[in-house]
Coordinates of N, CA and C in Angstrom, one line a residue:
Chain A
X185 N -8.3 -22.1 -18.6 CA -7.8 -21.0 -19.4 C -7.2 -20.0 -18.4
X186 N -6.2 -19.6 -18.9 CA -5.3 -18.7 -17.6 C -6.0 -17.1 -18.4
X187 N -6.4 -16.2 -17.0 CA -6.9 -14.8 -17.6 C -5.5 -14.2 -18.2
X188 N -6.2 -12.9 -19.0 CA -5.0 -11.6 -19.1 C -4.3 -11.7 -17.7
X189 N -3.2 -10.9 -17.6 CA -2.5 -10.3 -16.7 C -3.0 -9.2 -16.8
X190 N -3.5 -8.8 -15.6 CA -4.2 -7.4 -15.2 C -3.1 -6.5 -15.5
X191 N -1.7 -6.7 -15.4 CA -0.8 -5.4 -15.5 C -0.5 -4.8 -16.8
X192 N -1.3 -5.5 -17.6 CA -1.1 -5.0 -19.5 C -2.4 -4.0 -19.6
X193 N -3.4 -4.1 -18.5 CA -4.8 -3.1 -18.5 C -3.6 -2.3 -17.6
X194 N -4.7 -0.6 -18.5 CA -4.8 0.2 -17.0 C -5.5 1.3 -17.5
X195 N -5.7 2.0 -16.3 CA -6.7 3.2 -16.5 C -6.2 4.8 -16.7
X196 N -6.8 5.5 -16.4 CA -6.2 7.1 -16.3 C -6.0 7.9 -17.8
X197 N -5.1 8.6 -17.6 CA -5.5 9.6 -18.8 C -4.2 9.5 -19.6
X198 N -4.3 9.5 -21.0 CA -3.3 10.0 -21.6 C -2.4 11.1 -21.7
X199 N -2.8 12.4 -20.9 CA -2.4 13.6 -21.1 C -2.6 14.1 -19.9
X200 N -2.1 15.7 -19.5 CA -2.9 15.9 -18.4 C -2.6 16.4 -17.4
X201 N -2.1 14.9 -17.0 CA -1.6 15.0 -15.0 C -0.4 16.5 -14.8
X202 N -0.9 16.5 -13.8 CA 0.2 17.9 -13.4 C 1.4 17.0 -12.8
X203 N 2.3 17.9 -13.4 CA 3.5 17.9 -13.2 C 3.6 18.0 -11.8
X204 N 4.3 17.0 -11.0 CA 5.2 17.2 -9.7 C 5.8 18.2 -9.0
X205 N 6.7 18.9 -10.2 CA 7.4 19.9 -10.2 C 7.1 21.4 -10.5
X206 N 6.8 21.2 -11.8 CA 6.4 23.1 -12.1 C 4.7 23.3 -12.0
X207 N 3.8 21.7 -11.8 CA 2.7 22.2 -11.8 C 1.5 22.1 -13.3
X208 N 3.1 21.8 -14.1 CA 1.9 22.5 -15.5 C 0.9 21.1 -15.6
X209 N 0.2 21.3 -16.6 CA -0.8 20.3 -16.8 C -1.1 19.9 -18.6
X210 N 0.5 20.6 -19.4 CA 1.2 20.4 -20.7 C 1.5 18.9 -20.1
X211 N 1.1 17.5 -20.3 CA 1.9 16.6 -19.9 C 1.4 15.8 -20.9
X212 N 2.1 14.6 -20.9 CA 2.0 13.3 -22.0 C 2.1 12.0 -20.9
X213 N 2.0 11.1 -21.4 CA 2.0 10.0 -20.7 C 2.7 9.0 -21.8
X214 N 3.9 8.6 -21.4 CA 4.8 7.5 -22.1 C 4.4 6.1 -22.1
X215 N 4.2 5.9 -20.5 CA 3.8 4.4 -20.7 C 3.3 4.5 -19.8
X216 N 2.2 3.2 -19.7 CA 1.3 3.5 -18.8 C 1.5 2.3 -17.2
X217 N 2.7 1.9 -17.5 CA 3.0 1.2 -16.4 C 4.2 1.7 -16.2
X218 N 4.5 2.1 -14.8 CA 6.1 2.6 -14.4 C 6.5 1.4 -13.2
X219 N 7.3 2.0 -12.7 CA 8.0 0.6 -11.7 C 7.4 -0.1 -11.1
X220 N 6.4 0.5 -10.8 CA 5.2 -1.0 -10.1 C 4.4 -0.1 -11.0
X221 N 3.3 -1.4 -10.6 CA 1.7 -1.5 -11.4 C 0.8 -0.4 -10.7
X222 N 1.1 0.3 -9.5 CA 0.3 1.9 -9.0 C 1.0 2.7 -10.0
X223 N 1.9 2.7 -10.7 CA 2.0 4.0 -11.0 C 2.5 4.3 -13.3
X224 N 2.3 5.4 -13.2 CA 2.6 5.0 -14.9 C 3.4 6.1 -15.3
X225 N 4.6 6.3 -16.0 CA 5.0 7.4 -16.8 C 4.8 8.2 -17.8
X226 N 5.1 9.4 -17.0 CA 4.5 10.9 -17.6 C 5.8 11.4 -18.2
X227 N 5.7 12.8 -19.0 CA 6.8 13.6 -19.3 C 5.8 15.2 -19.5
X228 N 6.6 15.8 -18.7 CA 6.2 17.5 -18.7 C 6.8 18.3 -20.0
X229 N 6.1 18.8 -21.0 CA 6.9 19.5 -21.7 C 6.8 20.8 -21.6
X230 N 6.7 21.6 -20.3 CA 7.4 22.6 -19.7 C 8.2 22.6 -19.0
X231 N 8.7 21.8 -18.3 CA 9.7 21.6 -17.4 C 10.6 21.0 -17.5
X232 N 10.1 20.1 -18.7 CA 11.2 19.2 -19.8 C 12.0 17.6 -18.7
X233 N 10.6 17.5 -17.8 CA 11.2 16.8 -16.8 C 10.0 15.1 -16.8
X234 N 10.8 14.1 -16.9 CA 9.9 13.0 -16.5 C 9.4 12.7 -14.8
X235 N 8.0 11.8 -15.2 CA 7.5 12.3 -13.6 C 6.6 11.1 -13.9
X236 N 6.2 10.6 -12.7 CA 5.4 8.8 -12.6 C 4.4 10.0 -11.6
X237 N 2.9 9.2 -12.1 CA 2.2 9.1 -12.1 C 1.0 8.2 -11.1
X238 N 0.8 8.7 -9.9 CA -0.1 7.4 -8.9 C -1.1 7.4 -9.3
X239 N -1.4 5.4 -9.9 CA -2.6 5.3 -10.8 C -3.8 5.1 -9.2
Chain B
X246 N 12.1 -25.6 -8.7 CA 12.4 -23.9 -8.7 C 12.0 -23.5 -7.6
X247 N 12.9 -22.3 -7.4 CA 12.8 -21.7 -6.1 C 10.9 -21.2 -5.3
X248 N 10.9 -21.2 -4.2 CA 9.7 -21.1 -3.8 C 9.4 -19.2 -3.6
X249 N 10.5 -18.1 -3.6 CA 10.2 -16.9 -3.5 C 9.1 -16.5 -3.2
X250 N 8.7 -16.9 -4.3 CA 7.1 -16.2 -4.4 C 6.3 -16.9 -4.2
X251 N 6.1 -17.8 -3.2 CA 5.2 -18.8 -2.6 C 3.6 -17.9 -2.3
X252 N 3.1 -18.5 -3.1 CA 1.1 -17.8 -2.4 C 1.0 -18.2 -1.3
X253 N 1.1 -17.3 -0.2 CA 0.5 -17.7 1.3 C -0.9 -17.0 1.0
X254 N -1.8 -17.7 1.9 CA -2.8 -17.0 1.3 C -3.3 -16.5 3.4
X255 N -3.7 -15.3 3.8 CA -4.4 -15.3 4.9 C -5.1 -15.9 5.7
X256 N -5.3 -15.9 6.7 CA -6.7 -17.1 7.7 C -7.6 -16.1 7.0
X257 N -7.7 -14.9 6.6 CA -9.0 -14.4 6.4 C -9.6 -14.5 5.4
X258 N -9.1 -14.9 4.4 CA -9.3 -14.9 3.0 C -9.8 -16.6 2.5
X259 N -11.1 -16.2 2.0 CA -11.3 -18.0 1.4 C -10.6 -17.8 0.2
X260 N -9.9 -19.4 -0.2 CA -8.9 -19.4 -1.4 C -10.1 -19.4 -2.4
X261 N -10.0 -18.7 -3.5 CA -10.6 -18.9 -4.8 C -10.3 -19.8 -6.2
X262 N -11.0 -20.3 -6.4 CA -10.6 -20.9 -7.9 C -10.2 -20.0 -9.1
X263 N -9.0 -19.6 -9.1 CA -8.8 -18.6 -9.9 C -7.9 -19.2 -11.1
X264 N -8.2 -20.6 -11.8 CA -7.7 -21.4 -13.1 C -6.3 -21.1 -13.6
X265 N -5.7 -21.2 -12.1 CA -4.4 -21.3 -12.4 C -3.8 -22.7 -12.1
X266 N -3.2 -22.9 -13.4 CA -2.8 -24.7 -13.7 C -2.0 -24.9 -12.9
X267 N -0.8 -24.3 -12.5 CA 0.1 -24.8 -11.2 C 0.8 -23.8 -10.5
X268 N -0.4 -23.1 -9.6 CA 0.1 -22.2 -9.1 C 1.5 -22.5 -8.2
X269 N 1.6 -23.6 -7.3 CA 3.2 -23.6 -6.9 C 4.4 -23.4 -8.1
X270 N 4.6 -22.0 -7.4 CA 6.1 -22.4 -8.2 C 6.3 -21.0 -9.3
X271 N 4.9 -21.1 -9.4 CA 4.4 -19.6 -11.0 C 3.7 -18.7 -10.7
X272 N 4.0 -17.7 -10.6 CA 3.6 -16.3 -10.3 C 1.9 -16.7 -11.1
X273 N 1.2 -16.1 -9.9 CA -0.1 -16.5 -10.7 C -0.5 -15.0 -10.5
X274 N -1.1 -14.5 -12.1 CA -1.6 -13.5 -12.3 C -2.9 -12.7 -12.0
X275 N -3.6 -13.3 -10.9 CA -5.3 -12.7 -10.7 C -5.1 -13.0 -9.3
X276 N -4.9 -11.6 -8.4 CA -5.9 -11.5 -7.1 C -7.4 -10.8 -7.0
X277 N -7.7 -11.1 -5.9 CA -9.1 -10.8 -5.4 C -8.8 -10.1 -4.3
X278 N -9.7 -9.1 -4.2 CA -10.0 -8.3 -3.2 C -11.2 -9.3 -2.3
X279 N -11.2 -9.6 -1.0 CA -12.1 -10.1 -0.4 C -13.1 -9.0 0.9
X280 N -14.1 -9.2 0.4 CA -15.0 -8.0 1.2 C -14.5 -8.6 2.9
X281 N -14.5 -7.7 4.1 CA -14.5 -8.0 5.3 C -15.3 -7.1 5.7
X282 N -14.7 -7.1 7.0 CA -15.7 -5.8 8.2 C -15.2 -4.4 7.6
X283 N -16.2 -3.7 7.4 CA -15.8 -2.4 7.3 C -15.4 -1.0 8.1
X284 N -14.4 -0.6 7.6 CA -13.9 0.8 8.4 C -14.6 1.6 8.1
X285 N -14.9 2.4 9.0 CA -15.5 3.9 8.5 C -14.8 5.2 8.1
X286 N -14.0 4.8 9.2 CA -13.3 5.9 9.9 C -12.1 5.8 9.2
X287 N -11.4 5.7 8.0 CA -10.3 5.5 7.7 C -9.8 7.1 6.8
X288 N -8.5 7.2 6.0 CA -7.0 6.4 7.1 C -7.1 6.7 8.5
X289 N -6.9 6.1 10.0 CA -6.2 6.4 10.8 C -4.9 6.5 10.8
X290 N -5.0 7.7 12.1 CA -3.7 8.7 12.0 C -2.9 8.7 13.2
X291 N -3.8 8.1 14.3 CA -3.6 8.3 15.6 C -3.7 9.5 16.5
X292 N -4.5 10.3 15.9 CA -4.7 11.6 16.1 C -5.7 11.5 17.8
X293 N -5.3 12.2 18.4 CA -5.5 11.6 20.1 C -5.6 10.5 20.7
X294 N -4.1 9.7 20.4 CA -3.5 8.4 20.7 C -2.9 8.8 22.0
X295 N -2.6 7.9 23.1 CA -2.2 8.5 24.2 C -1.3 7.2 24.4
X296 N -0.5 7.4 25.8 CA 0.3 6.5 26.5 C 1.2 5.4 25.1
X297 N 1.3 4.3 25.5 CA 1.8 3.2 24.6 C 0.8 3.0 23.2
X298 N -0.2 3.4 23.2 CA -0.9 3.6 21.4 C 0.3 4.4 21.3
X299 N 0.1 6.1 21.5 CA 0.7 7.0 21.5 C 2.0 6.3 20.1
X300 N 2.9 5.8 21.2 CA 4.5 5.4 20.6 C 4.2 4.3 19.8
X301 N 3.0 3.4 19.5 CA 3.2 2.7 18.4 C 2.8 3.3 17.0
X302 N 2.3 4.4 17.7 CA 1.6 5.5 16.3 C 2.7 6.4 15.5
X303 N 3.8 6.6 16.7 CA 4.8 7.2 16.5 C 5.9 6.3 15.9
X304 N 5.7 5.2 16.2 CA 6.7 4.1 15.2 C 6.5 4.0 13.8
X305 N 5.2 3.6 13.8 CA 4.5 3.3 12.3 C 4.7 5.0 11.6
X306 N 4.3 5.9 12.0 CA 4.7 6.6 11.6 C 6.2 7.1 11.0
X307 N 7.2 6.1 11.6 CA 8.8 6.3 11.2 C 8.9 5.4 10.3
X308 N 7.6 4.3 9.5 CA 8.2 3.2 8.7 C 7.6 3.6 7.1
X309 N 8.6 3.5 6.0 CA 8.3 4.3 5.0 C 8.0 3.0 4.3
X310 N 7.1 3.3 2.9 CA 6.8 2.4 2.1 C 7.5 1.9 1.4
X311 N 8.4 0.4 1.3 CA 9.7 0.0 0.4 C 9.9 0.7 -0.6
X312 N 9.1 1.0 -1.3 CA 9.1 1.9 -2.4 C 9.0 3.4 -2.9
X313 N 8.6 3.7 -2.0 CA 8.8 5.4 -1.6 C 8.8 6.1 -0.8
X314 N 9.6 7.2 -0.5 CA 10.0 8.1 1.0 C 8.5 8.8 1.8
X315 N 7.5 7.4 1.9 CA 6.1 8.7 2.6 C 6.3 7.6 3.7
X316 N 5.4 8.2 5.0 CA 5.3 7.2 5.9 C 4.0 6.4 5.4
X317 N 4.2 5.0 5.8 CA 3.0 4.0 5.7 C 1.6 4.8 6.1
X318 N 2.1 5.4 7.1 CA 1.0 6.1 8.3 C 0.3 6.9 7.0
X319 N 0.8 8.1 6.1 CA 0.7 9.4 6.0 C 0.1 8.5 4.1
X320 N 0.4 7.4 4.1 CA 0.3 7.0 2.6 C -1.2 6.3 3.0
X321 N -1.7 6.2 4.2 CA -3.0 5.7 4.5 C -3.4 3.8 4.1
X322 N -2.5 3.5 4.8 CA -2.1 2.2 5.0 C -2.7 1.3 6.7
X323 N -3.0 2.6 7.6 CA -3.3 2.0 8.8 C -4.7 2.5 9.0
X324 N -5.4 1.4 9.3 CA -6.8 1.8 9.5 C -7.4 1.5 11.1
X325 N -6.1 1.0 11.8 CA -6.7 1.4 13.8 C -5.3 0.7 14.6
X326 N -5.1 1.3 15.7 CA -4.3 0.6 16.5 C -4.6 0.4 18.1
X327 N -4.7 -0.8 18.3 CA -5.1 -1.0 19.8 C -3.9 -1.5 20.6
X328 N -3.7 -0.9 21.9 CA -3.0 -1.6 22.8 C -4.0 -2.4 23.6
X329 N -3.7 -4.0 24.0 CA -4.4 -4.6 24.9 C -3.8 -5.6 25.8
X330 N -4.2 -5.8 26.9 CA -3.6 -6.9 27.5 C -4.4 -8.1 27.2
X331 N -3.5 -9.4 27.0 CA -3.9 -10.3 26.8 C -3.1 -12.1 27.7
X332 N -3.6 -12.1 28.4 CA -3.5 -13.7 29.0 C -1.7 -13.0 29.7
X333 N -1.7 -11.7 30.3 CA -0.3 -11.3 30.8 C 0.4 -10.5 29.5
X334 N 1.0 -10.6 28.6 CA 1.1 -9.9 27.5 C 0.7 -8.5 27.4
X335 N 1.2 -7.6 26.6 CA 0.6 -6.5 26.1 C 1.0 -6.4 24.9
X336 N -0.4 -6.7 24.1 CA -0.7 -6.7 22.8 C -1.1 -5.6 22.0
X337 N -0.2 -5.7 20.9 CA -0.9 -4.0 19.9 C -1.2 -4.8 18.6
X338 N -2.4 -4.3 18.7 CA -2.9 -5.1 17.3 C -3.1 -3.4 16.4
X339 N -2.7 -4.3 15.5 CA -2.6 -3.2 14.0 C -3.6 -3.3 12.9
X340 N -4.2 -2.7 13.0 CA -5.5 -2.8 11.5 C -4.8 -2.3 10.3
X341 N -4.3 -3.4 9.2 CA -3.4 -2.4 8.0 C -4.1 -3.4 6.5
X342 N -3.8 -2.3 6.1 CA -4.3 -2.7 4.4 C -3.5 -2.4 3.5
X343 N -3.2 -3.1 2.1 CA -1.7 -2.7 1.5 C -2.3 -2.3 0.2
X344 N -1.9 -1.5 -0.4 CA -2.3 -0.8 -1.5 C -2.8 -1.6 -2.8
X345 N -2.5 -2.6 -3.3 CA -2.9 -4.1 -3.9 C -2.7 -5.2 -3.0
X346 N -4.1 -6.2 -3.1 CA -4.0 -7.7 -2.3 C -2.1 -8.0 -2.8
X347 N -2.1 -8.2 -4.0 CA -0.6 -9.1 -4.3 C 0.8 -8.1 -4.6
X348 N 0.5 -6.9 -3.3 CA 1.8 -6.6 -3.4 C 2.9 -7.4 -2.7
X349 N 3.8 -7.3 -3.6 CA 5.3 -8.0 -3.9 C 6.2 -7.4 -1.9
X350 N 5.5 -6.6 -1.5 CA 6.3 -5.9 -0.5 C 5.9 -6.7 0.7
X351 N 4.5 -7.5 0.6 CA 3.8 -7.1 2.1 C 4.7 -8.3 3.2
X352 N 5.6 -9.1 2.7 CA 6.1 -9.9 3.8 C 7.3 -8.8 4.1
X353 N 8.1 -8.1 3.6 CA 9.3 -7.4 3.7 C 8.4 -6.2 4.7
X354 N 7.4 -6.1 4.6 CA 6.6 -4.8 5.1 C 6.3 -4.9 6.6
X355 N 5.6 -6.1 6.6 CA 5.3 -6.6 7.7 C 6.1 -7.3 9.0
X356 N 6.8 -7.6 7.9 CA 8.4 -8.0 9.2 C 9.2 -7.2 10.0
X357 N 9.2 -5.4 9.4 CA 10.0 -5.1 9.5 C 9.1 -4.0 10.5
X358 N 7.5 -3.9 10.4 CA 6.2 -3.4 11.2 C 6.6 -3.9 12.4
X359 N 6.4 -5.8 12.3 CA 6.5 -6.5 13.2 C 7.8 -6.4 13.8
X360 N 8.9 -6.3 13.9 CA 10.0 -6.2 14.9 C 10.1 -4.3 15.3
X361 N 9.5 -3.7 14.5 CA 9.2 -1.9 15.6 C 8.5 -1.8 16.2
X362 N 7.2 -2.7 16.2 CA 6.0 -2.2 17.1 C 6.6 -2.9 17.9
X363 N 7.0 -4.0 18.5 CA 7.4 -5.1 19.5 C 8.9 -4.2 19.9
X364 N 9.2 -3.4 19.4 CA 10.7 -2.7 20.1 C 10.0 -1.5 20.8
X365 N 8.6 -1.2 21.2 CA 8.2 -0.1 21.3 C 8.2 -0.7 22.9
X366 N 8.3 0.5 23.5 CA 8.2 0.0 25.2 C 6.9 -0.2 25.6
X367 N 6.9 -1.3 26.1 CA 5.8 -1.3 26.5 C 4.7 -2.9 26.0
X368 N 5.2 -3.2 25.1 CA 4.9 -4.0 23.9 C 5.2 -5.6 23.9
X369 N 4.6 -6.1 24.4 CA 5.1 -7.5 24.5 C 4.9 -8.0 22.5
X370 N 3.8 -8.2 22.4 CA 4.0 -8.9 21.0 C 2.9 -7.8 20.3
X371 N 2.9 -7.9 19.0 CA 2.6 -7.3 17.6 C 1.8 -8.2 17.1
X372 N 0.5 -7.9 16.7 CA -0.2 -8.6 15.8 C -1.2 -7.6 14.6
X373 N 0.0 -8.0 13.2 CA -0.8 -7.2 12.3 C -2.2 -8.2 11.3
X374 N -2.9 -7.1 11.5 CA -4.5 -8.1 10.8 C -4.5 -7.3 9.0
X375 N -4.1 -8.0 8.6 CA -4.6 -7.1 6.9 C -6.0 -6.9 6.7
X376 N -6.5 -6.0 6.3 CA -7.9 -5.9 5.9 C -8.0 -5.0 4.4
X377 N -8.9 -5.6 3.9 CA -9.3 -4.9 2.6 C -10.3 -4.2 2.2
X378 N -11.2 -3.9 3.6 CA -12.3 -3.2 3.4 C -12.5 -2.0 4.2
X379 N -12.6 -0.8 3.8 CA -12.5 -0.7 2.2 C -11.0 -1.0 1.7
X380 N -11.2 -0.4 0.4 CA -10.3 -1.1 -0.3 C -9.5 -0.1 -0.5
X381 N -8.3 0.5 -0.5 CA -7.1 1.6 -0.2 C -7.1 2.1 -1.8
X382 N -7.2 3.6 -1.4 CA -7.2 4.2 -3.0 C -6.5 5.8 -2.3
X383 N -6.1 6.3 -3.3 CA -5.8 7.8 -3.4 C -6.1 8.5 -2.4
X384 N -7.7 8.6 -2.1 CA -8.2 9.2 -1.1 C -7.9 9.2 -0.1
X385 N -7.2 8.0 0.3 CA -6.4 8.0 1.8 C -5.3 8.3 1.9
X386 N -4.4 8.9 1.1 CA -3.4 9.6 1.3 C -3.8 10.7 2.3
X387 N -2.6 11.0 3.2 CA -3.2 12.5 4.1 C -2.7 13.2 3.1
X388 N -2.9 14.6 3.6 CA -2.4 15.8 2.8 C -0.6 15.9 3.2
X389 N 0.0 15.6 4.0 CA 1.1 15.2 4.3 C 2.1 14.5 3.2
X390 N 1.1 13.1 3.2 CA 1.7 12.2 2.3 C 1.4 12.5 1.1
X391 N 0.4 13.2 0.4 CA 0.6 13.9 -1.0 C 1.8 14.7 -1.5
X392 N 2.2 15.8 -0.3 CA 3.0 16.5 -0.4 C 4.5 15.6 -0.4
X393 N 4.9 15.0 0.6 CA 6.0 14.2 0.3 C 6.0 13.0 -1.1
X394 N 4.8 12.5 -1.3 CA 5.1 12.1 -3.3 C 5.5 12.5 -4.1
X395 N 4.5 14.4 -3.8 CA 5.1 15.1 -5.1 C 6.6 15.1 -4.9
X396 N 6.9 15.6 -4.0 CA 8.3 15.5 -3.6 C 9.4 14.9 -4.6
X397 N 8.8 13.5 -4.2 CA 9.5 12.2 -5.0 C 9.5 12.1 -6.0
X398 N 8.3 13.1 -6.5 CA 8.5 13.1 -8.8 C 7.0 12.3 -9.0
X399 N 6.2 12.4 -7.7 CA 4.7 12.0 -8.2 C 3.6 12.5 -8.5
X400 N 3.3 12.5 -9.4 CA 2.0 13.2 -9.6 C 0.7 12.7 -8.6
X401 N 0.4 13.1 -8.3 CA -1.2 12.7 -7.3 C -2.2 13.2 -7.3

């Protein structure tokens, strides 16, 4: 029997992460896998700016 | 079908049974971390590196991660570097660990390790050893390389 693919898990937070740029910590998480499998997409809604996330 | 993605697997690493029906050929979805000797002292930085260490510290330090503008160095990727002579040769062996066993980078990484450290004066050949113990997380970023992520639009 072939396992899950580990890259459909992942951990961290829904909400939260500080923003890259202005800092805030107003953030959302879109998806939880971004261009590679370290990292997942965020969006700031104070700075109105998308921002990847190192899982 | 093409071999691209051929599993080479390390001399260090015992292969696992990991019930994959035909791994040649198919991206097989489950690596393993394999325990080795342990670092203590990690990331190294080369922080009172002298002579030819010195300039291979300062090379690795100029090689950025395929995928993002930090140095390998400063993303905490190198855990020791030795200059040594061997049988006439002068040998720099590289202690390095890649941020997942099955990243997609590490032959494009290592090739490109391997022809800077060996252009360093002084340097007859390059031998990089992967190790996975410990196992590379967040905390080895320097405070350097946090700073140039955020840079890049990373949260850390």
């Amino acid at each position: 029997m072939r396992r899950a693919d580990p890259s459909v898990t992942t951990s961290g937070d829904l909400e939260g992460a500080e923003c890259p740029y202005c800092g805030s910590e107003n953030t959302v998480r879109d998806h939880p896998k971004g261009p590679s499998l370290c990292r997942s997409m965020h969006y700031c809604n104070d700075c109105e700016q998308p921002f990847e996330r190192f899982e | 079908m093409s071999n691209a993605y051929d599993t080479d697997i390390p001399d260090s690493v015992d292969p696992v049974d990991d019930d994959c029906v035909e791994p040649a050929g198919e991206a097989c979805v489950y690596t393993e971390y394999v325990e080795g000797e342990a670092y203590d002292d990690v990331p190294a930085t080369g922080e009172g590196a002298e002579g030819v260490e010195r300039d291979v510290w300062d090379t690795l330090y100029g090689i950025e991660d395929p995928e993002m503008p930090v140095s390998i160095v400063d993303l905490g990727l190198i855990y020791g570097v030795s200059v040594d002579a061997d049988d006439g040769e002068t040998v720099a062996t590289v202690d390095m660990t890649l941020t997942y066993s099955g990243c997609p980078a590490r032959d494009m990484l290592q090739d490109q390790m391997r022809e800077a450290v060996e252009a360093v004066d002084g340097v007859d050949r390059a031998d990089l050893r992967l190790v996975w113990s410990p196992e590379w997380n967040l905390e080895l970023v320097t405070e350097q390389g946090k700073q140039d992520l955020r840079e890049f639009g990373l949260s850390i």
